[in-house]
CSV table of C-alpha atoms in Angstrom, one decimal:
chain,number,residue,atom,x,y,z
A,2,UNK,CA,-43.8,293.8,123.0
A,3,UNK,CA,-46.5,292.2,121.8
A,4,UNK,CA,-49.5,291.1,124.1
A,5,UNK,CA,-49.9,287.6,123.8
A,6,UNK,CA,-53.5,286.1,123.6
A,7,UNK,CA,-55.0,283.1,124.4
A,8,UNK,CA,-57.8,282.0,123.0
A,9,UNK,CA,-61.1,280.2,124.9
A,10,UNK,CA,-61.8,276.5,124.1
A,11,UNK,CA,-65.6,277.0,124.8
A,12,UNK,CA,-65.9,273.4,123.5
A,13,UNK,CA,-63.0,271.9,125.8
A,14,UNK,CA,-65.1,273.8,128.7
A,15,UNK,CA,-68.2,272.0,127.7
A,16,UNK,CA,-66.8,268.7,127.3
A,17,UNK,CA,-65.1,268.9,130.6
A,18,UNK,CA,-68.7,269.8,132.3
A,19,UNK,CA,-70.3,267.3,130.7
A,20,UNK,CA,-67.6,264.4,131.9
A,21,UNK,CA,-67.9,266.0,135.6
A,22,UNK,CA,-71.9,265.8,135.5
A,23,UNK,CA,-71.5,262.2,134.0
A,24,UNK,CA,-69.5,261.3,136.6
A,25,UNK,CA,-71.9,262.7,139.2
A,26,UNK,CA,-74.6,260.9,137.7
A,27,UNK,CA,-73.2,258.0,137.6
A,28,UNK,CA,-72.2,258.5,141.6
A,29,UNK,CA,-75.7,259.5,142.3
A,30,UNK,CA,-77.3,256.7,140.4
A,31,UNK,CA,-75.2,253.8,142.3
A,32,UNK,CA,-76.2,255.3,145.8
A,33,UNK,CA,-79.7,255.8,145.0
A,34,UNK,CA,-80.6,252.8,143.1
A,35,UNK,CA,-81.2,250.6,145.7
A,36,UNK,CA,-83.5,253.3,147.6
A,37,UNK,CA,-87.3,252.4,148.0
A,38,UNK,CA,-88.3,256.6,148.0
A,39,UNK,CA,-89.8,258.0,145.2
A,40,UNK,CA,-87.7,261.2,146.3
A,41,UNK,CA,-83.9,259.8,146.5
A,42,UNK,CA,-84.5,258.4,142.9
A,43,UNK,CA,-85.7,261.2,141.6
A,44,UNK,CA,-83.3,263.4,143.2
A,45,UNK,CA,-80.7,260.7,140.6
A,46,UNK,CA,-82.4,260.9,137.6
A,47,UNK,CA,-82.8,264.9,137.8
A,48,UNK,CA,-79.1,265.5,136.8
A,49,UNK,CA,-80.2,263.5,133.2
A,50,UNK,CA,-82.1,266.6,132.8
A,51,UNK,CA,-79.7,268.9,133.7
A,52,UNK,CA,-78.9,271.7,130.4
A,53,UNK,CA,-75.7,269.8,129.4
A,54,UNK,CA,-77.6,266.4,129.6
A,55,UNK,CA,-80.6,268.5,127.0
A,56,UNK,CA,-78.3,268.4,123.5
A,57,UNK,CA,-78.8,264.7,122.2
A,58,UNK,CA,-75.4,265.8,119.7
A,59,UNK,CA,-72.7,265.9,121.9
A,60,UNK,CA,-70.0,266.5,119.1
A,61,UNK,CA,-68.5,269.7,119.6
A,62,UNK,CA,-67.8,271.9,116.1
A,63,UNK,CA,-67.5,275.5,117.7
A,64,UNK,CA,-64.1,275.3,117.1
A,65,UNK,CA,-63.3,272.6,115.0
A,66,UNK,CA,-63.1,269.4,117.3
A,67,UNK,CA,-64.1,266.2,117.0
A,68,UNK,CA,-65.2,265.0,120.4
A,69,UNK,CA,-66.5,261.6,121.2
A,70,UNK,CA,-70.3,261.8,121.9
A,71,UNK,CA,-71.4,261.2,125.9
A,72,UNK,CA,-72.9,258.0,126.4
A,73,UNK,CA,-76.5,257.4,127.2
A,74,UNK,CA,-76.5,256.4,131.1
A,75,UNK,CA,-77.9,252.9,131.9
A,76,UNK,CA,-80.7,253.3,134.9
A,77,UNK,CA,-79.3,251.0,137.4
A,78,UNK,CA,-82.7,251.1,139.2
A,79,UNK,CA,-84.6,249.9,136.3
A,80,UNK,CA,-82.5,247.2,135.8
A,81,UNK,CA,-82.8,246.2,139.5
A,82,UNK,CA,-86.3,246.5,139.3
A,83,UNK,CA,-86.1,243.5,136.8
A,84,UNK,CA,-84.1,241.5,138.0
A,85,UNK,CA,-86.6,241.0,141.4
A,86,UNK,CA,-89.5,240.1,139.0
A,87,UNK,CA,-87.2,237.1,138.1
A,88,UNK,CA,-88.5,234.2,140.3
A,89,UNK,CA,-86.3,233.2,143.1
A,90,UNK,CA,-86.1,229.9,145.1
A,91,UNK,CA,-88.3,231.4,147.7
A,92,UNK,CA,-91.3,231.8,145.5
A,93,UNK,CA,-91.3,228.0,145.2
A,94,UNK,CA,-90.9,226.4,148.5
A,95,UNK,CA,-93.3,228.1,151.4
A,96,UNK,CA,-90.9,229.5,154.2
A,97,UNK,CA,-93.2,229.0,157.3
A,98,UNK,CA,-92.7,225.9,159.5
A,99,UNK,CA,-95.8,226.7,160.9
A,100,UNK,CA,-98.1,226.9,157.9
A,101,UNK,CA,-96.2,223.6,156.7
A,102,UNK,CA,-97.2,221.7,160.2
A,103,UNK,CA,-100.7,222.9,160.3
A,104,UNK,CA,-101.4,222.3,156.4
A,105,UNK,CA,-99.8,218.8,156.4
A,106,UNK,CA,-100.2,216.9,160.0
A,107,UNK,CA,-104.1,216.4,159.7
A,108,UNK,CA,-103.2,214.7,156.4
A,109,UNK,CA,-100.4,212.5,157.7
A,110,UNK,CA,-102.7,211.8,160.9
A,111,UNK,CA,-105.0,210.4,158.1
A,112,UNK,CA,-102.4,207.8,156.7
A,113,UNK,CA,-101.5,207.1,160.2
A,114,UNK,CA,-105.2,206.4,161.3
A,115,UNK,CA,-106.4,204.6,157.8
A,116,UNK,CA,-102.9,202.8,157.3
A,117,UNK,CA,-100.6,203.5,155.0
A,118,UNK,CA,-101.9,202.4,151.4
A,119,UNK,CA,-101.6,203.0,147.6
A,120,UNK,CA,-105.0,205.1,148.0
A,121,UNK,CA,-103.9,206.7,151.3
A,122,UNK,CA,-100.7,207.9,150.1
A,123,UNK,CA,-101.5,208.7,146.9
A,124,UNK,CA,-104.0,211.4,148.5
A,125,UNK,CA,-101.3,212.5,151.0
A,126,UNK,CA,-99.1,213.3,147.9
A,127,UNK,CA,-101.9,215.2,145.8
A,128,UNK,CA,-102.4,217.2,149.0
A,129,UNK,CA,-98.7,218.1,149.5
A,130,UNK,CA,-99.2,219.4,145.4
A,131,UNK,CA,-102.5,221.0,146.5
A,132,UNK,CA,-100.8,223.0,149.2
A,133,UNK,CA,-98.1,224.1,147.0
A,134,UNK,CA,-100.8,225.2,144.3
A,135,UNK,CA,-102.6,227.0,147.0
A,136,UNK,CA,-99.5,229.2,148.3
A,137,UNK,CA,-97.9,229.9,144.6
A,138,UNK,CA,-101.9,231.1,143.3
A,139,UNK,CA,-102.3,232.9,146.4
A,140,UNK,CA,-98.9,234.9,145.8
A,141,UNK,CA,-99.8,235.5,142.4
A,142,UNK,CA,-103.2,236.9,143.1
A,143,UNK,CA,-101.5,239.0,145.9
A,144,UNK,CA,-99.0,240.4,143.8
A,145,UNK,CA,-101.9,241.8,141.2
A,146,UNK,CA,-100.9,238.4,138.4
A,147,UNK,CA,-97.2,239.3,138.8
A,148,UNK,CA,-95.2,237.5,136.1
A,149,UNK,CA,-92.7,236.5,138.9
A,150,UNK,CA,-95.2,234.0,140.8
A,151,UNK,CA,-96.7,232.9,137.7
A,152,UNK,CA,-94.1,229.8,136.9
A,153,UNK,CA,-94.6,228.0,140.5
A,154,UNK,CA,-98.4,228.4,139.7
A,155,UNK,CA,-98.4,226.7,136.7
A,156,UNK,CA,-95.8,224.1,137.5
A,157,UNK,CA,-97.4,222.8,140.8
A,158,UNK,CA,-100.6,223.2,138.6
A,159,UNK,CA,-99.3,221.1,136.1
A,160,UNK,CA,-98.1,218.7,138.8
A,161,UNK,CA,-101.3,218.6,140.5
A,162,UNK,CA,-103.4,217.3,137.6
A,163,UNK,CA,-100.7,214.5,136.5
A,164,UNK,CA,-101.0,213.2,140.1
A,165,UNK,CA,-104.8,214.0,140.6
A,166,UNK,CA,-106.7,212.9,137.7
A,167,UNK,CA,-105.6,209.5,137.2
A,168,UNK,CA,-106.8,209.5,141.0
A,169,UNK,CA,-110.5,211.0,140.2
A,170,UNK,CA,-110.7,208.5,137.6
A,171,UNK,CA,-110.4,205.3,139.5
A,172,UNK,CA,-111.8,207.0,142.4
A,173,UNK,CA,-114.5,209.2,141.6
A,174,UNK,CA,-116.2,208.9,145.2
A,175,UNK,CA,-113.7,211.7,146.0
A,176,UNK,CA,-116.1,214.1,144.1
A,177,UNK,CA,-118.2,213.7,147.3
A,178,UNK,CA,-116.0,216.3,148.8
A,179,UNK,CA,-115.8,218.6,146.0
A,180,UNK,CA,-118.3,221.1,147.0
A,181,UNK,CA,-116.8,221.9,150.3
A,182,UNK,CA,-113.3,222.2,148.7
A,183,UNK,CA,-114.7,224.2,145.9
A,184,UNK,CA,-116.2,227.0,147.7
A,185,UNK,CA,-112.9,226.7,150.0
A,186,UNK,CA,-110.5,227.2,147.6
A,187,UNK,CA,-112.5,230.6,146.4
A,188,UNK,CA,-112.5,232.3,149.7
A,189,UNK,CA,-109.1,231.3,149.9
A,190,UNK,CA,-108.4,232.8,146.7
A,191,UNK,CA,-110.4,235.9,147.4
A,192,UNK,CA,-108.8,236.7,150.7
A,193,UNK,CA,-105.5,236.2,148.6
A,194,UNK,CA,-106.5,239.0,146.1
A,195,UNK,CA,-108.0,240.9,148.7
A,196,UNK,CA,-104.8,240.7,150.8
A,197,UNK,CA,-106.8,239.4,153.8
A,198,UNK,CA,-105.3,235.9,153.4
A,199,UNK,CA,-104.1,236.9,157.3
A,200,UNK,CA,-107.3,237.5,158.6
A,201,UNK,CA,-109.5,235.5,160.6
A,202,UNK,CA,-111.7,234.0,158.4
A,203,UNK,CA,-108.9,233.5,156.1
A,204,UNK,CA,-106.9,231.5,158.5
A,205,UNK,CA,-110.8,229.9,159.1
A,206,UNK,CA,-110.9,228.5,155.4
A,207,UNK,CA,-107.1,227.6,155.7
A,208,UNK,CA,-107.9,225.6,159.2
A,209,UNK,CA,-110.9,224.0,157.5
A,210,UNK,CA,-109.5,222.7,154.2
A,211,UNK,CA,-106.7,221.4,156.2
A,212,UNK,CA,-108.3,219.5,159.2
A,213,UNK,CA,-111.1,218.2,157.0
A,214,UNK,CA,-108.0,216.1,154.8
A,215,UNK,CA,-107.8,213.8,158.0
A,216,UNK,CA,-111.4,212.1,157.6
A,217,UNK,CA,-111.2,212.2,153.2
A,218,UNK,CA,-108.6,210.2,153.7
A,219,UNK,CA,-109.5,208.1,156.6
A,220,UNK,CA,-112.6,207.5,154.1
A,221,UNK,CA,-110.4,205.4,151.7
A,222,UNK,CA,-108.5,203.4,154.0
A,223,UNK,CA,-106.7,200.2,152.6
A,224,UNK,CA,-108.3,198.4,155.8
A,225,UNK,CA,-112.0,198.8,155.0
A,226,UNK,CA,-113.1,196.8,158.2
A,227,UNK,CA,-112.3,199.4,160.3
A,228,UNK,CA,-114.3,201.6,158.3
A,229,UNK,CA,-117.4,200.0,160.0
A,230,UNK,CA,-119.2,202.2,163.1
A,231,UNK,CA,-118.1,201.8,166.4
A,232,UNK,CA,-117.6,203.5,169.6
A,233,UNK,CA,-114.2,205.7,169.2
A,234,UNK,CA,-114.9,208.7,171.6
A,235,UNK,CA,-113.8,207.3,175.5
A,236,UNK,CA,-116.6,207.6,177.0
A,237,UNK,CA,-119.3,205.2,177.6
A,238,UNK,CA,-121.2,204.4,174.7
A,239,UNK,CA,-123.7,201.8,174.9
A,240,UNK,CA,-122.3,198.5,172.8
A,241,UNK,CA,-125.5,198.0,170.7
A,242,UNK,CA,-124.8,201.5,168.5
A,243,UNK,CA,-121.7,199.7,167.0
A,244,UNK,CA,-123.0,198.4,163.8
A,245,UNK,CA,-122.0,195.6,161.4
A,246,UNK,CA,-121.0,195.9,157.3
A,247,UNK,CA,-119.1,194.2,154.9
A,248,UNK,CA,-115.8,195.3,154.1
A,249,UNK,CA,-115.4,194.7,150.2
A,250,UNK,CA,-119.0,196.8,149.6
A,251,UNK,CA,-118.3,199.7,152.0
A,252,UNK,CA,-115.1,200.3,150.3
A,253,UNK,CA,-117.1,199.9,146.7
A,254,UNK,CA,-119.8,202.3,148.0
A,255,UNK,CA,-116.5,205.1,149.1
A,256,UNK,CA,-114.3,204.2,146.0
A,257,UNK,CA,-117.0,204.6,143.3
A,258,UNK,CA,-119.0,207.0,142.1
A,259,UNK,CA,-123.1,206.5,142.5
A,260,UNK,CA,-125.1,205.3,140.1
A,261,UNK,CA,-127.0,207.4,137.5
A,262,UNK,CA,-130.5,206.2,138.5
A,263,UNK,CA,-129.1,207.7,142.3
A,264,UNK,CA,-127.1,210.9,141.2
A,265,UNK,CA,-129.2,213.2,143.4
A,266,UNK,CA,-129.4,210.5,146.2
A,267,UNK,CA,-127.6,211.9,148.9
A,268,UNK,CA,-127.5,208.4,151.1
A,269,UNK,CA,-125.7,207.0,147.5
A,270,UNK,CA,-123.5,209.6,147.6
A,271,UNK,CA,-122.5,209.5,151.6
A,272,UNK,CA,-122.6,205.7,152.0
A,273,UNK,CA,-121.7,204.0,155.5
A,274,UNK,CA,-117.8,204.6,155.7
A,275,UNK,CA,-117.8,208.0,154.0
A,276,UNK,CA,-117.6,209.4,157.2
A,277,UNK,CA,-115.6,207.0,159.5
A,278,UNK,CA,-115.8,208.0,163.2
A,279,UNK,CA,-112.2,208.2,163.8
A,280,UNK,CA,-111.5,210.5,161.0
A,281,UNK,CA,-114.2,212.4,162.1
A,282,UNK,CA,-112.7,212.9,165.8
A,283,UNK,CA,-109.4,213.8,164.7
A,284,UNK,CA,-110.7,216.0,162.1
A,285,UNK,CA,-112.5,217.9,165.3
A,286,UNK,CA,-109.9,217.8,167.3
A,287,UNK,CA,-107.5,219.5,164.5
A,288,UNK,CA,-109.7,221.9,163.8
A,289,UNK,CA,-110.5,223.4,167.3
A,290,UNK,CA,-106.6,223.0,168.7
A,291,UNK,CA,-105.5,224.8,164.9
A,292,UNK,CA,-108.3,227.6,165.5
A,293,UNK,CA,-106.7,228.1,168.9
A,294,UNK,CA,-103.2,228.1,167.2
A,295,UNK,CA,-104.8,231.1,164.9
A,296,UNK,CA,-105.7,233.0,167.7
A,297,UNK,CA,-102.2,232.4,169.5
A,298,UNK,CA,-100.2,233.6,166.6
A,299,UNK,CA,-102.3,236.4,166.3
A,300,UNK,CA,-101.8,237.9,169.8
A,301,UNK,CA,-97.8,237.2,169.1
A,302,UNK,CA,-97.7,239.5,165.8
A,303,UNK,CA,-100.2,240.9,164.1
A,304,UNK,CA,-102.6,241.2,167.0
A,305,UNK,CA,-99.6,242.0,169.6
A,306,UNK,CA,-101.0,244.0,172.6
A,307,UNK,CA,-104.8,243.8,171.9
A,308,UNK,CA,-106.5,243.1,174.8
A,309,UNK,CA,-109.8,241.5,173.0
A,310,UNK,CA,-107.4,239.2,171.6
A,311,UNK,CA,-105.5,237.8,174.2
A,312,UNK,CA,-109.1,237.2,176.1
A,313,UNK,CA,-110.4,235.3,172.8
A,314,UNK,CA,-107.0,233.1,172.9
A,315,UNK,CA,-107.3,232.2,176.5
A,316,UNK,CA,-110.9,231.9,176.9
A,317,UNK,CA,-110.6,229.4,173.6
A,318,UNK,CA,-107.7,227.4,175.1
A,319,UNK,CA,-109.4,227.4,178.6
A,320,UNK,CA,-112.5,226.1,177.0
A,321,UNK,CA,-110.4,223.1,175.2
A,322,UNK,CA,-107.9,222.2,178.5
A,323,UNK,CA,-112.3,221.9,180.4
A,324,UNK,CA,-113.0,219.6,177.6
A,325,UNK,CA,-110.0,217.3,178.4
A,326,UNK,CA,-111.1,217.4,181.7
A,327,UNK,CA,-114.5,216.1,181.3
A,328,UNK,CA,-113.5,213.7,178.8
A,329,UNK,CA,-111.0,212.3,181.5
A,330,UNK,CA,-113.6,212.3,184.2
A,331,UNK,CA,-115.9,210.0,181.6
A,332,UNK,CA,-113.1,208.0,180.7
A,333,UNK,CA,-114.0,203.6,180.1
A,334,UNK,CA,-110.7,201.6,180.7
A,335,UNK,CA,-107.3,202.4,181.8
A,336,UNK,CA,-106.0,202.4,178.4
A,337,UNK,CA,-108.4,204.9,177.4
A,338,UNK,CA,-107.3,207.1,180.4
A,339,UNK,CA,-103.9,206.8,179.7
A,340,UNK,CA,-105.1,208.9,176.2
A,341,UNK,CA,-107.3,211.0,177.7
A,342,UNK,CA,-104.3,211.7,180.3
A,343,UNK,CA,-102.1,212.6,177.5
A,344,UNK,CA,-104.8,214.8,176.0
A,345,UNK,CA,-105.1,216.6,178.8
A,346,UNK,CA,-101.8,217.4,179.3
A,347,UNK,CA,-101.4,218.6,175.6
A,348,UNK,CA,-104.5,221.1,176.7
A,349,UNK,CA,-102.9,222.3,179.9
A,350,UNK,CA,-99.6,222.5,177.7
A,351,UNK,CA,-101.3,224.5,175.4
A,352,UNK,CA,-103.0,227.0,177.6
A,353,UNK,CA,-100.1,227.3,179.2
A,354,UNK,CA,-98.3,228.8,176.2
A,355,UNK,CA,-101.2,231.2,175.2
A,356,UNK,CA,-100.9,232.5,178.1
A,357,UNK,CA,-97.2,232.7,179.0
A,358,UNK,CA,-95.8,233.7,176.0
A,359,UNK,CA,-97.7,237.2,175.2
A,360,UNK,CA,-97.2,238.1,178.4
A,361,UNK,CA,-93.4,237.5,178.3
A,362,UNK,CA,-93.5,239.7,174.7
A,363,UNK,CA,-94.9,242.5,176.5
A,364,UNK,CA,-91.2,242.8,178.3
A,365,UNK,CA,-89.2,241.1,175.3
A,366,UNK,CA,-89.4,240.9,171.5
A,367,UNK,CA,-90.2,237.4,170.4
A,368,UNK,CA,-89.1,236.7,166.5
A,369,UNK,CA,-91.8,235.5,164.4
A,370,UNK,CA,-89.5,232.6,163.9
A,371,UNK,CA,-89.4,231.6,167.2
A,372,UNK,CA,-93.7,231.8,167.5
A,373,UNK,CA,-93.3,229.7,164.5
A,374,UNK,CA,-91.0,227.1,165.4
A,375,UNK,CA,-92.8,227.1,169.0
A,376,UNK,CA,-96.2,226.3,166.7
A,377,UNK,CA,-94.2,223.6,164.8
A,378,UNK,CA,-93.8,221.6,168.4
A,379,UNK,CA,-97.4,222.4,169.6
A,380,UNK,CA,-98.7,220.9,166.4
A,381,UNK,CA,-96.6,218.0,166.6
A,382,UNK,CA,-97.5,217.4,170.5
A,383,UNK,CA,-101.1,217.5,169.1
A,384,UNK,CA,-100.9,215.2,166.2
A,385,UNK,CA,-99.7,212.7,169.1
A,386,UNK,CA,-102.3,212.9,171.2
A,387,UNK,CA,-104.8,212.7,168.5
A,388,UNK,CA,-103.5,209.9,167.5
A,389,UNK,CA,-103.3,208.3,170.7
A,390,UNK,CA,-107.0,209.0,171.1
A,391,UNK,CA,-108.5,207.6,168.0
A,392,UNK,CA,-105.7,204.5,167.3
């Protein structure tokens, strides 16, 4: 009898290789896509290179079939790499209540203090747009000019110099102010590219440019009489410093711009009113309780644990809560003790929390959320009593 032989299909063997490595790959690609080590994805693209993978002609002619060629994988992880660059609702809208209430109050305080007004709330609203320029270019620089935070930059841009211009035109007294915020806006921008936007002179600048909005726009209040200098702080001032001025110039001498005969005059371009002692309180007070806020936060997160600052944080509150003590021991009338009384409690309240709270996180973890939210109500207690004082 004859043997019977059966022949090798060397080409159904390879195609059958070639589907089982396919197959791996493709397993191996959907479990390592979404890993952030170098290693696991390259440990996925390696079987590419494997020798079957080599041949770009998959159609098999050792023994006369006609095989479909093997598809070119898609990388998975290349395409989920592009689709974060896209821009997402987060990159348009800042996500922390705290930054929000310590970048806005001051401002409001301002409308509150000047009364609300076409010039006072227009300022408010180019402020809210400045903010928004300030974290989408700040994000941008950080990321190294990534195309995904370059759309809110240019939109709030965009925005910005719709609602500000027309503003600096019929206002150009606001230029009075634009060499602090100049020189503000580029350390702000330089801690951004140098990723120390989180540091303490960062948060400085940031504390600055947002506590010195309550005086600008306390400057160009709609009720110009109050503009005029008189005693604000309670305690007891003697009545002949409070000064008297005419409403309709001082709000001239703040709306307009100096004359060109007095460009380089600086009492032309600082008139009385500029500076109106009530804006100038609150713009004190905002700054000192927001510095203390900085140093809070810091010994909640990034500073958690560090002995030199938790001193700094309570030796700064303890030095504000002294300060409410002394102003209440100088107080003039009952109704200015009954703000002084409120300011000091708001001091006592918040040495109390610098105090409490990193000592209860040395036992428990504390979300950032919650130091934020907690921030959100320490800045809104403050913003009352500020205005309490000054009103």
């Amino acid at each position: 009898m004859a043997e019977r032989t059966f022949p090798i299909r060397f080409g159904s063997i390879s195609s059958i290789l070639r589907q089982k490595l396919a197959d791996e790959f493709t397993a191996s690609q959907a479990y390592f896509a979404n890993r952030s080590s170098c290693k696991y994805r390259r440990a996925a693209y390696a079987v590419y290179w494997l020798p079957a993978f080599r041949s770009r002609d998959h159609t098999d002619t050792m023994v006369g079939m006609n095989e479909q060629p093997f598809p070119t994988p898609i990388l998975a992880s290349s395409s989920g790499k592009a689709a974060r660059r896209r821009t997402g609702k987060g990159d348009w809208i800042p996500d922390q209540p705290g930054a929000w209430a310590m970048a806005l109050l001051p401002a409001i305080a301002g409308v509150v203090i000047a009364g609300p007004g076409v010039d006072t709330i227009w300022l408010l609203v180019a402020w809210i747009i400045c903010y928004c320029v300030q974290f989408s270019a700040a994000r941008w620089l950080k990321s190294r000019c990534s195309p995904r935070y370059l759309p809110p930059a240019l939109v709030y841009t965009v925005a910005l110099a719709i609602v500000g211009v027309p503003f600096l035109i019929t206002h150009a007294g606001i230029l009075r102010w634009a060499p602090l915020y100049i020189v503000l806006a580029a350390a702000s921008m330089a801690a951004a590219w140098l990723r120390k936007e989180r540091s303490l002179w960062g948060n400085t600048v940031a504390v600055i440019a947002a506590s010195t909005m309550t005086v600008v726009i306390d400057s160009f209040t709609p009720r110009p009489q109050c503009t005029c200098l008189k005693p604000v702080i309670p305690v007891r001032v003697d009545a002949s410093t409070s000064l008297s001025c005419n409403p309709d110039t001082v709000y001239a001498a703040v709306r307009d711009m100096p004359a060109i005969e007095r460009l380089f005059d600086l009492q032309a371009w600082w008139p009385e009113g500029a500076l109106p002692p009530e804006g100038l309180v609150a713009t004190l007070l905002f700054a000192v309780t927001q510095f203390g806020s900085v140093l809070f936060v810091k010994t909640m997160i990034r500073e958690r644990g560090k002995r030199g600052w938790l001193w700094a944080s309570w030796i700064w509150h303890g030095a504000l809560f002294a300060t409410a003590m002394m102003f209440q021991a100088m107080a003039l009338n009952p109704m200015h003790n009954l703000s002084t009384l409120l300011t000091l409690i708001a001091a006592a309240a918040l040495l109390a929390r610098a105090i409490a709270l990193p000592l209860v996180a040395r036992t428990r973890t504390i979300k950032p959320m919650i130091v934020g939210v907690t921030e959100c109500f320490s800045s809104l207690l403050v913003f009352g009593c500020i205005i309490a004082v000054v009103m």
